[in-house]
Short mmCIF file of C-alpha atoms in Angstrom, two decimals:
data_model
loop_
_atom_site.label_atom_id
_atom_site.label_comp_id
_atom_site.label_asym_id
_atom_site.label_seq_id
_atom_site.Cartn_x
_atom_site.Cartn_y
_atom_site.Cartn_z
CA PHE A 1 33.77 -10.07 46.58
CA GLN A 2 37.66 -9.52 46.59
CA ALA A 3 38.00 -7.34 43.90
CA LEU A 4 35.28 -4.95 45.52
CA ASP A 5 36.85 -4.86 49.02
CA LYS A 6 39.30 -2.46 47.77
CA ASP A 7 40.99 -2.10 51.73
CA GLY A 8 41.29 -5.55 52.22
CA ASN A 9 39.85 -5.53 55.28
CA GLY A 10 36.85 -8.81 54.22
CA GLN A 11 33.54 -6.22 54.59
CA LEU A 12 32.82 -4.03 52.24
CA ASP A 13 31.88 -0.29 53.04
CA PRO A 14 28.74 1.70 50.58
CA SER A 15 31.96 3.28 48.77
CA GLU A 16 33.23 -0.27 47.25
CA LEU A 17 29.72 -2.05 47.35
CA LEU A 18 29.65 1.00 44.34
CA GLY A 19 31.60 -1.12 42.56
CA VAL A 20 28.46 -3.48 41.32
CA LYS A 21 27.47 -1.70 38.80
CA GLU A 22 23.73 -2.28 39.22
CA ILE A 23 24.25 -0.91 42.55
CA SER A 24 26.25 1.90 41.31
CA GLU A 25 23.60 2.73 38.79
CA ASN A 26 20.26 2.59 41.28
CA PRO A 27 19.99 6.27 42.90
CA LEU A 28 18.41 4.10 46.02
CA VAL A 29 21.96 2.54 46.38
CA GLN A 30 21.68 3.01 50.52
CA ARG A 31 18.36 1.61 50.51
CA VAL A 32 19.86 -1.25 49.21
CA VAL A 33 22.95 -1.38 51.00
CA SER A 34 21.52 -1.49 54.09
CA ILE A 35 19.32 -3.98 53.29
CA PHE A 36 22.16 -6.59 52.71
CA ASP A 37 24.08 -4.72 56.24
CA VAL A 38 22.08 -7.36 57.54
CA ASP A 39 24.05 -6.64 61.25
CA GLY A 40 23.12 -3.04 60.62
CA ASN A 41 27.36 -2.66 61.60
CA GLY A 42 27.16 0.17 58.21
CA THR A 43 29.51 -2.68 56.53
CA VAL A 44 28.46 -5.97 54.09
CA SER A 45 30.61 -8.90 54.93
CA PHE A 46 31.08 -12.28 52.68
CA ILE A 47 28.51 -13.64 54.27
CA GLU A 48 25.61 -10.62 53.94
CA PHE A 49 27.16 -9.86 50.17
CA LEU A 50 26.45 -13.87 49.16
CA VAL A 51 23.55 -13.83 50.54
CA GLY A 52 21.72 -10.37 48.99
CA LEU A 53 23.38 -11.36 45.67
CA ALA A 54 21.37 -14.44 46.02
CA ARG A 55 17.81 -12.56 46.65
CA VAL A 56 18.08 -10.19 43.35
CA ALA A 57 20.36 -12.70 41.55
CA VAL A 58 19.69 -14.11 37.59
CA GLY A 59 17.19 -17.19 38.01
CA SER A 60 16.00 -16.39 41.24
CA ASP A 61 12.68 -16.86 43.23
CA GLU A 62 10.57 -13.94 41.79
CA GLU A 63 8.62 -13.54 45.91
CA GLU A 64 11.63 -13.75 46.94
CA LYS A 65 13.03 -10.40 44.57
CA LEU A 66 9.56 -8.32 45.38
CA LYS A 67 10.36 -8.69 49.64
CA PHE A 68 14.30 -7.56 48.36
CA ALA A 69 11.68 -4.41 46.58
CA PHE A 70 9.63 -3.83 49.49
CA GLU A 71 12.69 -3.58 51.11
CA VAL A 72 13.86 -1.11 49.90
CA TYR A 73 10.92 0.99 50.38
CA ASP A 74 9.66 -0.33 54.13
CA VAL A 75 12.50 2.99 55.10
CA ASP A 76 12.32 1.56 58.96
CA LYS A 77 11.88 -1.98 58.85
CA ASP A 78 8.19 -2.21 60.43
CA GLY A 79 7.39 -4.85 57.83
CA TYR A 80 4.59 -1.51 56.43
CA ILE A 81 5.39 0.94 53.83
CA SER A 82 4.12 3.68 55.58
CA ASN A 83 3.40 7.32 54.46
CA GLY A 84 7.16 8.69 55.39
CA ASP A 85 8.37 5.44 54.40
CA LEU A 86 7.14 6.25 50.92
CA PHE A 87 7.96 9.60 51.03
CA GLN A 88 11.86 9.15 51.86
CA VAL A 89 12.71 6.93 48.83
CA MET A 90 10.90 9.11 46.60
CA LYS A 91 12.40 11.74 47.51
CA VAL A 92 15.76 10.39 46.59
CA MET A 93 14.19 8.99 43.51
CA VAL A 94 12.82 12.55 41.88
CA GLY A 95 15.51 14.46 43.18
CA GLU A 96 14.56 18.36 42.83
CA ASN A 97 12.34 17.39 39.79
CA LEU A 98 9.30 17.68 42.22
CA THR A 99 8.17 19.97 45.04
CA GLU A 100 7.80 18.92 48.10
CA GLU A 101 4.09 19.25 47.84
CA GLN A 102 3.74 17.90 44.72
CA LEU A 103 5.99 15.01 46.81
CA GLN A 104 3.69 14.70 49.11
CA GLN A 105 0.67 14.54 46.63
CA LEU A 106 1.91 11.88 44.53
CA VAL A 107 2.76 9.91 48.09
CA ASP A 108 -0.70 10.38 49.80
CA ARG A 109 -2.68 9.13 45.83
CA THR A 110 -0.42 5.94 45.35
CA ILE A 111 -0.67 4.86 48.78
CA ARG A 112 -4.74 5.84 48.62
CA ASP A 113 -5.41 3.69 45.31
CA THR A 114 -2.97 0.76 46.80
CA ASP A 115 -4.27 0.76 50.20
CA LYS A 116 -6.95 -1.78 50.08
CA ASN A 117 -7.94 -2.63 53.30
CA MET A 118 -7.18 1.49 54.50
CA ASP A 119 -5.12 0.87 57.22
CA GLY A 120 -2.85 4.03 56.47
CA LYS A 121 -0.43 1.98 55.46
CA LEU A 122 1.14 -0.64 53.08
CA SER A 123 1.36 -4.56 53.08
CA PHE A 124 3.59 -6.62 51.40
CA LEU A 125 0.78 -8.34 49.95
CA GLU A 126 -0.93 -4.77 48.75
CA PHE A 127 1.95 -4.13 47.22
CA LYS A 128 2.76 -7.08 46.00
CA ALA A 129 -0.68 -6.40 43.68
CA ALA A 130 0.51 -3.42 42.55
CA VAL A 131 3.67 -3.88 41.21
CA GLU A 132 2.92 -7.32 39.67
CA ASN A 133 1.49 -5.42 35.85
CA ILE A 134 5.03 -3.39 35.48
CA LYS A 135 7.03 -6.82 36.11
CA VAL A 136 9.76 -5.15 39.54
CA ALA A 137 10.40 -8.94 39.58
CA GLU A 138 12.03 -8.94 36.74
CA GLN A 139 13.64 -5.74 36.29
CA LEU A 140 15.26 -6.50 39.38
CA ALA A 141 18.05 -8.46 38.60
CA VAL A 142 21.62 -8.71 39.39
CA ASP A 143 23.80 -10.62 36.62
CA ILE A 144 26.26 -13.17 38.64
#
């Protein structure tokens, strides 16, 4: 933590968090930072940093890793991944590789195929069922 805290203020701002290789290589770095920043003050305290890393550390609970991944997509933090949430996250991931129309079609199809109760949004359980086959929890790990 101290090695990352370049200005020595006891808080990590988003630019300082980029010192963690697994975070800096992630196109969703701002979403990850917002999840670590539990109190929403724009910086990550030592405790927030420890709690955040513990959730995704190698060997941590698979369910906790899946919850963390879900939170990355739940942009508005309402407990569901809406069409708008998924669009925002996917936009960051695909950049300019797709037009907005192509991206919206991809998002619509993803929601339609994954939304088992057909309420137009994804619950954690629907998200979990959709990603279990691709071993998301195994890929989401920081070696500390």
